[in-house]
Short mmCIF file of C-alpha atoms and ligand atoms in Angstrom, two decimals:
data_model
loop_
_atom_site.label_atom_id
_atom_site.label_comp_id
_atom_site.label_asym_id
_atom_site.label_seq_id
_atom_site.Cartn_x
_atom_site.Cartn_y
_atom_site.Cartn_z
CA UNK A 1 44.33 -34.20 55.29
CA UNK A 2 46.39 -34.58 51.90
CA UNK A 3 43.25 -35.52 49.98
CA UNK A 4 41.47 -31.95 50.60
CA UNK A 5 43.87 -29.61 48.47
CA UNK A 6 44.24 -32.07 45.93
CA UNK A 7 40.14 -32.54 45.75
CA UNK A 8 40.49 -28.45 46.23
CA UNK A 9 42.36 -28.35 42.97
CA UNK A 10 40.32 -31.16 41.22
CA UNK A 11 37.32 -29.05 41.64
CA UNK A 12 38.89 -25.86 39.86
CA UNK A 13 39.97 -28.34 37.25
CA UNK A 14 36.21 -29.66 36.60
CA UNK A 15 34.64 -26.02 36.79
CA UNK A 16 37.88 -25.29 34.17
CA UNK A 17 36.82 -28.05 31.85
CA UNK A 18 33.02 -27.42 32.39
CA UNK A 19 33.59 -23.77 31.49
CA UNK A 20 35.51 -24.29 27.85
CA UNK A 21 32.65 -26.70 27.19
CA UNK A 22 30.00 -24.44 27.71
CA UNK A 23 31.77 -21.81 25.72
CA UNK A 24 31.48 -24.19 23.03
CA UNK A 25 28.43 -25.19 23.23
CA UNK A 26 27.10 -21.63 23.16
CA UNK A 27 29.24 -20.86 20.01
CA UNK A 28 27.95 -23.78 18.10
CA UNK A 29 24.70 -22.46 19.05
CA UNK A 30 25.25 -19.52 18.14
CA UNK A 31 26.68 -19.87 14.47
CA UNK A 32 23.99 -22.32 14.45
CA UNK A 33 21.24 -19.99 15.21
CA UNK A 34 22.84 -17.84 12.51
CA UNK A 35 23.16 -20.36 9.53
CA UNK A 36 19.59 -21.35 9.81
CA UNK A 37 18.12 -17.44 10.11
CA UNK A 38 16.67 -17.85 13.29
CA UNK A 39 16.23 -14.43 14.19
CA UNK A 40 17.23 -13.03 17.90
CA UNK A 41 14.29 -11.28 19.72
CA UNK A 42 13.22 -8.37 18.22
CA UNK A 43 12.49 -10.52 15.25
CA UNK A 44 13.58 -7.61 12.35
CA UNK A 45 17.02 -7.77 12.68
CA UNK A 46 19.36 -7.84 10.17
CA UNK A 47 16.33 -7.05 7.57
CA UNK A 48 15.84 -3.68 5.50
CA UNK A 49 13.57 -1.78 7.63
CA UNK A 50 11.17 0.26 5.13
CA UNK A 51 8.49 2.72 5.85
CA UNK A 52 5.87 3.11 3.31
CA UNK A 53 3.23 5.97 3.79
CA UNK A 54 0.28 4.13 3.20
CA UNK A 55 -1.14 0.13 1.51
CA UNK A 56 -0.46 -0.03 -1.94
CA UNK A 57 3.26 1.34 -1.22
CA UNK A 58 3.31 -0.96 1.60
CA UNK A 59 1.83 -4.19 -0.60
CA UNK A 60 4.48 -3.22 -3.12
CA UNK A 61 7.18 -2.79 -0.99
CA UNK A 62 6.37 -5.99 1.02
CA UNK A 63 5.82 -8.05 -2.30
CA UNK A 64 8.90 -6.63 -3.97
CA UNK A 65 11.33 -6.98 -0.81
CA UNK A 66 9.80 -10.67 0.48
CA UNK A 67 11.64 -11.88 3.17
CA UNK A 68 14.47 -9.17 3.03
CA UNK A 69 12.57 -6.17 4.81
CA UNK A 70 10.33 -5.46 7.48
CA UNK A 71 7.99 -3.02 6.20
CA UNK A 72 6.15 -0.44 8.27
CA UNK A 73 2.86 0.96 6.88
CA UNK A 74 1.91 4.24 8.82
CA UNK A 75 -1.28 4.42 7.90
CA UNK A 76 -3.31 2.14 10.30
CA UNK A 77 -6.00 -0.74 8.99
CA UNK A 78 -9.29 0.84 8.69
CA UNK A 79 -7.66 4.41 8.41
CA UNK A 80 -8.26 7.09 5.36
CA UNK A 81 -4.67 8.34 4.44
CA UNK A 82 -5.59 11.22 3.18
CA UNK A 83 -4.29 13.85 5.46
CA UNK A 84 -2.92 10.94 7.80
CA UNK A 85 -1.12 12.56 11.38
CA UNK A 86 1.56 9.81 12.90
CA UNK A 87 1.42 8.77 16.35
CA UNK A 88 4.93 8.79 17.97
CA UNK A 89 5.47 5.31 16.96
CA UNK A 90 4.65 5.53 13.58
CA UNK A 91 7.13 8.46 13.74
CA UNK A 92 9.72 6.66 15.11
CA UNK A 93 9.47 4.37 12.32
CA UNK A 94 9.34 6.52 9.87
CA UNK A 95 12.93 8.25 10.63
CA UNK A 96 14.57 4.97 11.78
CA UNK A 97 13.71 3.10 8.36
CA UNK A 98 16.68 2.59 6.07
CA UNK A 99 14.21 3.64 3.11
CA UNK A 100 11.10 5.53 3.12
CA UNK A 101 8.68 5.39 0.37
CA UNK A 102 6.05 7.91 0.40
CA UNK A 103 3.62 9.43 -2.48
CA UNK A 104 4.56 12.97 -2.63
CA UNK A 105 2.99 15.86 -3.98
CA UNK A 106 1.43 16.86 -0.65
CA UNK A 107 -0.91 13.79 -0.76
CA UNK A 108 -0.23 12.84 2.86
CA UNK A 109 1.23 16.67 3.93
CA UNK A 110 2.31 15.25 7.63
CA UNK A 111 3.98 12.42 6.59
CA UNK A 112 5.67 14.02 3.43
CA UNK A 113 6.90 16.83 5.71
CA UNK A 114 8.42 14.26 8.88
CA UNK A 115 10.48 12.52 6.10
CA UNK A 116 11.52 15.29 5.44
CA UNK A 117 13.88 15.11 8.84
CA UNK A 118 15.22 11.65 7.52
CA UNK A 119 18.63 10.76 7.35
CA UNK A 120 18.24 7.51 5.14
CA UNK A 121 16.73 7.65 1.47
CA UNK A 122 12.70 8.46 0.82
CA UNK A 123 11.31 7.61 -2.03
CA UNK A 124 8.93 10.13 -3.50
CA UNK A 125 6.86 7.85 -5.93
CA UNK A 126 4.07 10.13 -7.94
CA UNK A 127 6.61 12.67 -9.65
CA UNK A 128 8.40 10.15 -10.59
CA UNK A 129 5.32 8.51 -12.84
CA UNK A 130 4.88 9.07 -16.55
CA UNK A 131 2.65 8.64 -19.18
CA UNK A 132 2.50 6.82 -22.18
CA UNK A 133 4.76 9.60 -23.91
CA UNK A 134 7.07 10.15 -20.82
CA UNK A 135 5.04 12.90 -19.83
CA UNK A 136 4.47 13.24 -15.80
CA UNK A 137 1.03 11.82 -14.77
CA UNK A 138 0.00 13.88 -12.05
CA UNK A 139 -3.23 15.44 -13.16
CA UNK A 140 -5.45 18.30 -11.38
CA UNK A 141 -9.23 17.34 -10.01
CA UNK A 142 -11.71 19.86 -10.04
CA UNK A 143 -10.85 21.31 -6.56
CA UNK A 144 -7.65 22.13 -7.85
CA UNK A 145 -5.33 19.39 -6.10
CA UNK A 146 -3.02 17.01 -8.01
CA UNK A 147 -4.85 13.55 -7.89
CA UNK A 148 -3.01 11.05 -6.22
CA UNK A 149 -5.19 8.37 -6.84
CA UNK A 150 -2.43 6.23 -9.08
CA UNK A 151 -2.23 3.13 -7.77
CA UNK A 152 -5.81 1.87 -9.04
CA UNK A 153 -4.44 2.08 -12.47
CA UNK A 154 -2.37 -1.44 -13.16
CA UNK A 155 -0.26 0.32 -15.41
CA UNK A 156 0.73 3.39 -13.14
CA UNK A 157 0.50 1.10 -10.39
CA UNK A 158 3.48 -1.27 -12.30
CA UNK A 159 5.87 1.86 -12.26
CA UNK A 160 5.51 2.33 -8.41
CA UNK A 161 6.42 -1.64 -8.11
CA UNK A 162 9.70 -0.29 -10.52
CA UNK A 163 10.10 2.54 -8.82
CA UNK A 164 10.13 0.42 -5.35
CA UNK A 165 12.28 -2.06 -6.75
CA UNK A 166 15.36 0.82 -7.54
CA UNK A 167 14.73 1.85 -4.27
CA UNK A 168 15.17 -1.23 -2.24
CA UNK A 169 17.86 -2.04 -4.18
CA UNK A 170 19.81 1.26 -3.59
CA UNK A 171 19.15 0.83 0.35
CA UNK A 172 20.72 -3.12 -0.08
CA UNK A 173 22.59 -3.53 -3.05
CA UNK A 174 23.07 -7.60 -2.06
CA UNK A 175 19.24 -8.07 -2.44
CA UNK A 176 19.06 -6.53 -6.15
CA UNK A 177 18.43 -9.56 -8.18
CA UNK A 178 15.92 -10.60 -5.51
CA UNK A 179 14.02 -7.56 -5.82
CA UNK A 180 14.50 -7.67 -9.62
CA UNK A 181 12.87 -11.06 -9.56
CA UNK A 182 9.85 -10.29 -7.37
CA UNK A 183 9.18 -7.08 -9.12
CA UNK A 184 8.96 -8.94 -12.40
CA UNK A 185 6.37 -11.20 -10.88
CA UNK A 186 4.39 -8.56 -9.71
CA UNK A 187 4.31 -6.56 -12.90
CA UNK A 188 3.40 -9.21 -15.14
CA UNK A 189 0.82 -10.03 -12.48
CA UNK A 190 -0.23 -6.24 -12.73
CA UNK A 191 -0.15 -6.76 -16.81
CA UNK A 192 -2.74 -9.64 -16.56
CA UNK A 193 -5.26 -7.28 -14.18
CA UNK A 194 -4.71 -4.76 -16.78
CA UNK A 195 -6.02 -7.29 -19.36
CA UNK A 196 -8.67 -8.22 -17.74
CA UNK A 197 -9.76 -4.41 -17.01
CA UNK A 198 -9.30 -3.61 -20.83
CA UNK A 199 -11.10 -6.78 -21.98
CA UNK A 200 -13.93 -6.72 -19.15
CA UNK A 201 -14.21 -2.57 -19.68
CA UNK A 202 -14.94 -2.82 -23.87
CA UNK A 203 -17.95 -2.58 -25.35
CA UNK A 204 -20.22 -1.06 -22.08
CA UNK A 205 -23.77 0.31 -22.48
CA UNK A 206 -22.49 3.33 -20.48
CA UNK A 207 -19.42 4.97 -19.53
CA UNK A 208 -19.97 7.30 -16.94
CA UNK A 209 -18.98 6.41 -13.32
CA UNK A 210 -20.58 8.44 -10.29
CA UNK A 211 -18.59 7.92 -7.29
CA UNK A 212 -18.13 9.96 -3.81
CA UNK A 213 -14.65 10.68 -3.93
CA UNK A 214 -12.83 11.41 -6.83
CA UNK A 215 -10.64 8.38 -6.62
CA UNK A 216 -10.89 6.80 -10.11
CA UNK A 217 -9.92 9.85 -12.71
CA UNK A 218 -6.66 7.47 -13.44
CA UNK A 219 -9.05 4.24 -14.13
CA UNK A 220 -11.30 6.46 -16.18
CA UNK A 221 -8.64 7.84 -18.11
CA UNK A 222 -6.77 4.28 -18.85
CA UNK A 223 -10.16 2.74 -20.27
CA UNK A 224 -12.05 4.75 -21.58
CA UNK A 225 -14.36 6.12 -19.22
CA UNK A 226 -15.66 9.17 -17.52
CA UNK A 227 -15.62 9.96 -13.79
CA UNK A 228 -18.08 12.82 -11.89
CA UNK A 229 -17.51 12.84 -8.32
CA UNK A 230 -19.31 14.33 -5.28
CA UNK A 231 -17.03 15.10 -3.16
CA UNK A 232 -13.70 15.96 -4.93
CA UNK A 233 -10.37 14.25 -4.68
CA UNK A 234 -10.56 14.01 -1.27
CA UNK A 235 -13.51 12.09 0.38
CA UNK A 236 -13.95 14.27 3.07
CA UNK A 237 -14.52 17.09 1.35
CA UNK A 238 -18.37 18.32 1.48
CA UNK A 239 -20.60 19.04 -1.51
CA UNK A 240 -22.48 21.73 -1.96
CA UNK A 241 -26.25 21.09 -2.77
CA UNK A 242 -26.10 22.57 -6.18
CA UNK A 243 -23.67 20.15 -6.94
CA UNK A 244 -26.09 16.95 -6.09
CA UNK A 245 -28.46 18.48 -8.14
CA UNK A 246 -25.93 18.69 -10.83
CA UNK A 247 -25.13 15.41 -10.34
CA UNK A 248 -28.79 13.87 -10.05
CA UNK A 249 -29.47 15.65 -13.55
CA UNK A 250 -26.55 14.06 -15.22
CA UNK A 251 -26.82 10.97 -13.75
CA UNK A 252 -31.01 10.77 -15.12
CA UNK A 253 -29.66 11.92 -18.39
CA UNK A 254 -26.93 9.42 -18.95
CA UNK A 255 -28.85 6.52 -17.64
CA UNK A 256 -27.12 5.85 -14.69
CA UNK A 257 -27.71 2.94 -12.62
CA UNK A 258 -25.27 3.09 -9.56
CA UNK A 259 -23.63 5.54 -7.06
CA UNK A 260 -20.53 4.57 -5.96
CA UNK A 261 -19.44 5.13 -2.19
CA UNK A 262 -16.38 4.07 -0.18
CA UNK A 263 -16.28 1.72 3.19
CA UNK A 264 -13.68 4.36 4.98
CA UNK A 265 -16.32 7.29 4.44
CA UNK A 266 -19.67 7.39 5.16
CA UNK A 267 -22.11 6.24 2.10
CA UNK A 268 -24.64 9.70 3.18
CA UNK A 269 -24.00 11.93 1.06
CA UNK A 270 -23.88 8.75 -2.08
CA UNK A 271 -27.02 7.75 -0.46
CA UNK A 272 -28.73 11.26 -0.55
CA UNK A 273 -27.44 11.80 -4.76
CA UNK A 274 -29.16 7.80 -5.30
CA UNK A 275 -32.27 9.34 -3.95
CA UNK A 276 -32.38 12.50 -5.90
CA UNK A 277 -31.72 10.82 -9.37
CA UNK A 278 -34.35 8.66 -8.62
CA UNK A 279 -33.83 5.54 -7.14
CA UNK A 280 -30.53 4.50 -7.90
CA UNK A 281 -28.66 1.67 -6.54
CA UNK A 282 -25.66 2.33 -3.97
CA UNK A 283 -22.57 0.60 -4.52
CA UNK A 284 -19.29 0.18 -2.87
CA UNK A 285 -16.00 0.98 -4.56
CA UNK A 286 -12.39 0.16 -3.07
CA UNK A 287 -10.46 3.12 -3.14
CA UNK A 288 -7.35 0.78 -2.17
CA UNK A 289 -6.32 3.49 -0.10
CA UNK A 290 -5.85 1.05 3.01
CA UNK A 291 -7.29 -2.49 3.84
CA UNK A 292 -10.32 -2.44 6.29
CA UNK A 293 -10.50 -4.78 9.26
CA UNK A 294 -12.84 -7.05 7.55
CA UNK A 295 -10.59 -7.08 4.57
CA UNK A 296 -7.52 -7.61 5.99
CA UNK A 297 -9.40 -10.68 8.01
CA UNK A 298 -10.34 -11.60 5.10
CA UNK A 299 -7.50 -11.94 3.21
CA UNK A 300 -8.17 -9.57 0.68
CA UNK A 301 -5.49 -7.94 -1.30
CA UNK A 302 -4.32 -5.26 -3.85
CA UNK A 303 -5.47 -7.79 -6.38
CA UNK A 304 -8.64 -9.22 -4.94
CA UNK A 305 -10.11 -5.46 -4.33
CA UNK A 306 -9.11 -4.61 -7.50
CA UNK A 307 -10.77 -7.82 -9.16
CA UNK A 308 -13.88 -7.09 -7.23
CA UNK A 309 -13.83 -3.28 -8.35
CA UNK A 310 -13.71 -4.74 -11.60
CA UNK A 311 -16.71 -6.72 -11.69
CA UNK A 312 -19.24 -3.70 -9.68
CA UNK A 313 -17.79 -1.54 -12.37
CA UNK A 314 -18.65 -3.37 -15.45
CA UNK A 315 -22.11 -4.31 -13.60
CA UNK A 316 -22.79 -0.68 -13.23
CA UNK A 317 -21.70 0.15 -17.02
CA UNK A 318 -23.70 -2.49 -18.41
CA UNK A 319 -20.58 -4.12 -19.49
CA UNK A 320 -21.19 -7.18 -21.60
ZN1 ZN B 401 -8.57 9.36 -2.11
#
């Protein structure tokens, strides 16, 4: 009979003692967990969490931050941002993110006007670019728009990675010599691509580019060339017929050899302006506006579309 209570008590003793060691093995796991940046579910926490409106914001945002942020891009793979509409989600994102970085100038109206409603810092990156002699960059296309098409210039496309870089570092002032680093890497990377389109771009038996959507006034302008568009700044505008025939006429007279169309539009109406100039070839351009599927399965980046712009171009121009 004695031994029951005095089992009775042993037992509370051993759940006791079984109890403190548990708490301490969860702690140790815990601060281990911690130490070695194994992240709890969710996966994003305790990074910056940025929103960028469409892919080159998002490549330099994602190359610029690294492993500090979790960046958002809310326009989906395979989509044109022009005029892009956000899904609840992508909304969601967009006023949650600690820092928002989106083009401005009414390039992507919806978006511009839901961050807007933010709380946190966005980022408005086009007004913010200058030229050569600190002049703003934005220029007007024909249909009377600003063009937003900056980031397929290296140079212009090296002041957004800046202009990123400031604003990652405002949102988490621990990770600016990280994002100091990383943007350095990336802009001297962007000053070798702007080599190579200087060097590859001299000397060409022609300089006119015909493309479908006015997307390449900034390259144009950086080396040299001239750019005549079907469809206007944005690429689903529609031409009107007297503007083929303008375009057939010029492109006969200057000796053109290619029309350039776009994967995210459809090549018809570049097609239909190949056929009326007689016979040209058909060609397809980047406008790095956002990855495809097949591109984004296939690796490709800012810098391998750009490369590969780079080479149809100079093909096209008779480049030597
Ligand atoms: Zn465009």
């Amino acid at each position: 009979m004695r031994s029951i209570p005095i089992l009775g008590l042993s037992v509370i003793r051993l759940v006791l003692i079984m109890r403190r060691w548990f708490m301490l093995v969860l702690t140790v796991a815990v601060v281990a967990a911690t130490a070695f940046g194994v992240e709890p579910a969710g996966a994003s926490r305790g990074k910056v969490s940025v929103a960028a409106a469409f892919y080159p914001v998002a490549f330099a945002a994602q190359k610029v931050g690294g492993t500090r942020v979790d960046v958002a891009n809310l326009t989906p793979v395979g989509a044109e941002p022009h005029d892009t509409e956000l899904n609840s989600e992508q909304l969601d994102r967009l006023l949650d993110a600690k820092v928002a970085f989106v083009l401005g100038n009414g390039f992507q109206p919806a978006v511009e006007k839901a961050a807007d409603r933010r709380d946190g810092a966005t980022v408005e990156l086009l007004p913010k670019l200058v030229d050569a002699k600190g002049k703003k960059v934005a220029t007007e296309g024909k249909d009377g728009g600003l063009d937003p098409h900056v980031w397929l210039d290296p140079v212009l496309m090296s002041q957004v990675v800046g202009e990123v870089e400031r604003g990652l570092a405002a949102a988490d002032p621990n990770g600016a010599a990280t994002y100091e680093r990383n943007a350095r890497g990336i802009q001297d990377q962007l000053a070798a691509l702007d080599t190579r389109y200087r060097d590859r771009l001299t000397g060409c038996a022609r300089d006119l580019l015909v493309t479908s959507h006015e997307a390449f006034g900034y390259v144009a302008n950086r080396y040299g060339l001239r750019q005549e568009g079907v469809a206007g700044l944005s690429p689903d505008a529609e031409p009107d017929p007297a503007r083929l025939g303008e375009l057939a006429e010029l492109a006969r007279d200057q000796s053109v050899t290619t029309v350039f169309t776009e994967e995210t539009v459809s090549p018809r109406i570049a097609r239909t302006l190949a056929r009326e100039a007689g016979g040209l070839r058909t060609e397809v351009l980047s406008p790095l506006e956002s990855l495809t599927k097949r591109e984004r399965d296939g690796k490709a980046d800012y810098f391998t579309l750009m490369d590969a712009n780079l080479g149809k171009i100079a093909t096209a121009l008779g480049c030597p």
